[in-house]
C-alpha cells in the first residue's frame, strides 16, 4: 500500500504571461505547487492527496480533472455550494512579479469548516503539509480546527511540514499574523520559512536568526530560504549552508519557493541527507524559474 502525503490549502486559477494582454490559464497555489513537485519527484510507492474546497462551477470541475490527470488525489476535496476558486493574475515588471487577486468567494476559505472531513483528510498520512496562506484565508475558529487536525495527525505518527509563507495583506494585523504563524510552527517537525519575508515582521537580522527562532520553538528541522542566496538547513546538532547553482536564468520566479519545498521534502522522504536534499531543492527551483507559471512539466525536474 502506498505511503501517503496530504497537502492542505488553496488551488487558484492562475493567469500568467500578460504580454500584449494575452494570458495563459493554469491552476496553482502554494501548497498545490509543492504537492505538484512532490508528485513529480516521488515514486508510485507514495500517494499525494490535495485537501481543499471547490465549488460546482466549470473551473472547479476542471481543477479536479487537472489534479486527477496528474496523479494527485482528489478524494479529500470538499464541495461548497455557491463558491468558486479564487483567481490571480501575474504581471511581470522590471524582473519582478506583481500579483492581483480575486478570492473573496473562494471555496477554499471554508476548507476547515467541516471538522470530520478535515480529520479524514489527514488520517493515515505519513506527511502533512500546509502553509501560512492556508491559515491566513481561514476564519479564526477554522484555523483552530486545522491546527487541531495537524496535532492529531502528528500524535498518530505523521511528520508535519509547514511553510510560513507570509502574506500580510491576508491578515488582520501583523500581530495576529506573527502569533498564529509562531503557534503553528511550534506544532511542526519541519519548517521552511523565507528570511526576506520574515525579517520585517520578526526583526531577524540574518538567516541564522530566522533558524534560531524556530529551533527555540522545538522544531526539529528548519530550512531557511533566501531567494537567490544560500539556504540554511539547521537542526539542534548541525547547520549547513547551501548556495544555489550559478547561471540560472529567471523567466518567472512564481512557485520557486514552493518547488524548493517539494524537492527538499521528497529528498528527505527518500532518505537523503540534509545537504543532498537542499542541493536537490536548489536545482529544482532553478529549473522552475526558467519557465512561466508555477507548475512546469514534471519531466523537466525528474
Coordinates of C-alpha atoms in Angstrom, one line a residue, residues 32-253:
X32 CA -0.7 22.7 -4.6
X33 CA 2.6 23.8 -6.2
X34 CA 4.5 21.9 -3.5
X35 CA 2.3 18.8 -4.0
X36 CA 3.0 19.0 -7.7
X37 CA 6.7 18.7 -7.2
X38 CA 6.3 16.1 -4.5
X39 CA 4.4 14.0 -7.1
X40 CA 7.0 14.7 -9.8
X41 CA 9.9 13.6 -7.6
X42 CA 8.5 10.7 -5.6
X43 CA 7.8 7.2 -6.9
X44 CA 4.5 5.4 -7.1
X45 CA 5.1 4.0 -3.7
X46 CA 3.9 7.4 -2.5
X47 CA 0.4 8.8 -3.0
X48 CA -0.1 12.6 -2.9
X49 CA -3.5 13.9 -1.9
X50 CA -4.6 17.5 -2.1
X51 CA -7.1 18.7 0.5
X52 CA -9.1 21.8 -0.3
X53 CA -12.6 23.0 -1.1
X54 CA -14.0 23.9 -4.5
X55 CA -17.4 24.8 -5.9
X56 CA -19.6 23.3 -8.6
X57 CA -18.7 25.6 -11.5
X58 CA -16.8 24.8 -14.7
X59 CA -13.4 25.7 -13.3
X60 CA -13.8 23.8 -10.1
X61 CA -14.6 20.7 -12.2
X62 CA -11.6 21.4 -14.4
X63 CA -9.3 21.7 -11.4
X64 CA -10.5 18.3 -10.1
X65 CA -9.8 16.8 -13.6
X66 CA -6.5 18.5 -13.8
X67 CA -5.3 17.1 -10.5
X68 CA -6.6 13.6 -11.2
X69 CA -4.9 13.6 -14.7
X70 CA -1.6 14.4 -12.9
X71 CA -2.0 11.7 -10.3
X72 CA -2.8 14.0 -7.4
X73 CA -5.6 12.6 -5.3
X74 CA -8.9 14.5 -5.2
X75 CA -10.8 12.3 -2.7
X76 CA -10.5 15.0 0.0
X77 CA -11.7 18.0 -2.0
X78 CA -14.9 19.3 -0.4
X79 CA -17.7 20.8 -2.5
X80 CA -19.0 24.1 -1.3
X81 CA -22.3 25.4 -2.8
X82 CA -22.3 28.9 -4.2
X83 CA -18.5 29.2 -4.0
X84 CA -15.8 29.2 -6.7
X85 CA -12.0 29.0 -6.9
X86 CA -10.0 32.2 -6.3
X87 CA -8.2 33.8 -9.2
X88 CA -4.9 35.7 -9.6
X89 CA -3.0 37.4 -12.4
X90 CA 0.8 37.5 -12.6
X91 CA 2.2 40.7 -14.0
X92 CA 6.0 40.8 -14.8
X93 CA 7.6 44.2 -14.4
X94 CA 11.4 45.0 -14.2
X95 CA 12.2 41.4 -13.5
X96 CA 9.8 41.0 -10.6
X97 CA 6.4 39.6 -10.1
X98 CA 3.3 41.5 -9.2
X99 CA 0.0 39.7 -8.3
X100 CA -3.6 40.8 -8.4
X101 CA -6.0 38.5 -6.6
X102 CA -9.8 37.8 -6.6
X103 CA -10.5 35.4 -3.8
X104 CA -13.4 36.9 -1.7
X105 CA -15.7 34.0 -2.6
X106 CA -13.0 31.3 -2.7
X107 CA -14.4 27.9 -1.6
X108 CA -11.1 27.1 0.0
X109 CA -11.7 29.7 2.7
X110 CA -14.2 27.1 4.1
X111 CA -11.9 24.1 3.8
X112 CA -11.7 23.7 7.6
X113 CA -15.4 24.2 8.4
X114 CA -16.1 20.5 8.3
X115 CA -14.1 19.0 11.2
X116 CA -14.9 15.4 10.2
X117 CA -13.8 15.9 6.6
X118 CA -10.6 17.5 7.8
X119 CA -9.8 14.6 10.2
X120 CA -10.5 12.1 7.4
X121 CA -8.2 14.0 5.1
X122 CA -5.1 13.7 7.3
X123 CA -5.9 10.2 8.6
X124 CA -3.1 7.7 7.9
X125 CA -0.8 10.3 6.4
X126 CA 3.0 9.9 6.6
X127 CA 3.4 13.7 5.9
X128 CA 1.0 16.6 6.3
X129 CA 2.0 19.8 4.6
X130 CA 0.3 23.3 4.9
X131 CA 1.3 26.9 4.8
X132 CA 0.8 30.3 6.3
X133 CA -1.5 31.1 3.4
X134 CA -3.6 28.1 4.3
X135 CA -4.1 29.6 7.7
X136 CA -4.5 33.2 6.5
X137 CA -7.5 32.5 4.3
X138 CA -9.4 30.8 7.2
X139 CA -11.6 32.3 9.9
X140 CA -10.0 32.2 13.4
X141 CA -12.1 29.2 14.6
X142 CA -11.4 27.4 11.4
X143 CA -7.6 27.9 11.9
X144 CA -8.1 26.2 15.3
X145 CA -9.8 23.3 13.7
X146 CA -7.0 22.9 11.1
X147 CA -4.3 23.1 13.8
X148 CA -6.2 20.6 15.9
X149 CA -6.2 18.2 12.9
X150 CA -2.5 18.7 12.5
X151 CA -1.9 17.9 16.2
X152 CA -3.9 14.7 15.9
X153 CA -2.1 13.7 12.8
X154 CA 1.3 14.2 14.5
X155 CA 0.1 12.3 17.5
X156 CA -0.8 9.4 15.1
X157 CA 2.8 9.4 13.7
X158 CA 2.7 11.8 10.8
X159 CA 5.5 14.3 10.1
X160 CA 4.3 17.8 9.8
X161 CA 5.9 20.3 7.4
X162 CA 5.0 24.0 7.2
X163 CA 6.0 26.9 5.1
X164 CA 5.2 30.1 6.9
X165 CA 4.7 31.9 3.6
X166 CA 3.9 35.4 4.9
X167 CA 1.2 37.4 3.1
X168 CA 0.5 40.4 5.2
X169 CA -2.5 41.5 3.0
X170 CA -4.4 38.4 4.1
X171 CA -4.1 39.0 7.8
X172 CA -6.0 41.4 10.0
X173 CA -2.7 42.7 11.6
X174 CA 1.0 41.9 11.8
X175 CA 0.5 40.9 15.5
X176 CA -2.1 38.3 14.6
X177 CA 0.0 37.0 11.7
X178 CA 3.1 36.6 13.9
X179 CA 1.1 35.0 16.7
X180 CA -0.7 32.4 14.5
X181 CA 2.4 31.5 12.4
X182 CA 4.5 31.1 15.6
X183 CA 1.9 28.9 17.2
X184 CA 1.5 26.8 14.1
X185 CA 5.3 26.4 13.6
X186 CA 5.6 25.1 17.2
X187 CA 3.4 22.1 16.2
X188 CA 5.6 21.1 13.3
X189 CA 8.6 18.9 12.6
X190 CA 9.9 20.7 9.5
X191 CA 9.5 24.5 8.9
X192 CA 10.6 26.1 5.7
X193 CA 10.5 29.9 6.1
X194 CA 11.9 32.6 3.8
X195 CA 14.2 35.0 5.5
X196 CA 13.4 38.1 3.5
X197 CA 9.7 37.7 4.2
X198 CA 10.3 37.0 7.9
X199 CA 12.8 39.7 8.8
X200 CA 10.5 42.7 8.6
X201 CA 7.9 41.0 10.9
X202 CA 10.2 39.3 13.4
X203 CA 13.3 41.5 13.2
X204 CA 15.6 38.7 12.1
X205 CA 19.0 40.2 11.1
X206 CA 20.3 37.0 9.4
X207 CA 19.2 33.6 8.2
X208 CA 20.7 32.2 11.4
X209 CA 18.3 34.4 13.5
X210 CA 15.3 33.0 11.5
X211 CA 16.5 29.4 12.1
X212 CA 17.2 30.0 15.8
X213 CA 13.7 31.4 16.4
X214 CA 12.1 28.2 15.1
X215 CA 14.6 25.9 16.7
X216 CA 13.7 27.5 20.0
X217 CA 10.1 26.5 19.5
X218 CA 11.1 22.9 19.3
X219 CA 11.1 22.5 15.5
X220 CA 13.4 19.6 14.6
X221 CA 14.5 20.8 11.1
X222 CA 14.4 24.4 9.8
X223 CA 15.2 25.2 6.2
X224 CA 15.6 28.9 5.7
X225 CA 15.3 30.1 2.1
X226 CA 16.7 33.4 1.0
X227 CA 15.8 34.0 -2.7
X228 CA 18.9 33.6 -4.9
X229 CA 21.2 33.5 -2.0
X230 CA 22.4 30.5 0.0
X231 CA 19.8 28.5 2.0
X232 CA 20.4 27.4 5.6
X233 CA 19.4 24.0 6.9
X234 CA 19.5 23.9 10.7
X235 CA 18.9 21.3 13.4
X236 CA 19.8 21.3 17.1
X237 CA 23.0 19.4 16.1
X238 CA 24.2 21.0 12.8
X239 CA 23.9 23.9 10.4
X240 CA 24.5 23.6 6.7
X241 CA 24.7 26.5 4.1
X242 CA 23.9 25.6 0.5
X243 CA 24.3 28.1 -2.4
X244 CA 22.1 27.7 -5.4
X245 CA 23.7 26.7 -8.7
X246 CA 25.1 29.6 -10.7
X247 CA 23.8 30.6 -14.1
X248 CA 20.1 30.1 -13.6
X249 CA 18.0 32.5 -15.8
X250 CA 14.9 33.9 -14.2
X251 CA 12.0 34.0 -16.6
X252 CA 9.3 33.8 -13.9
X253 CA 10.0 33.2 -10.2

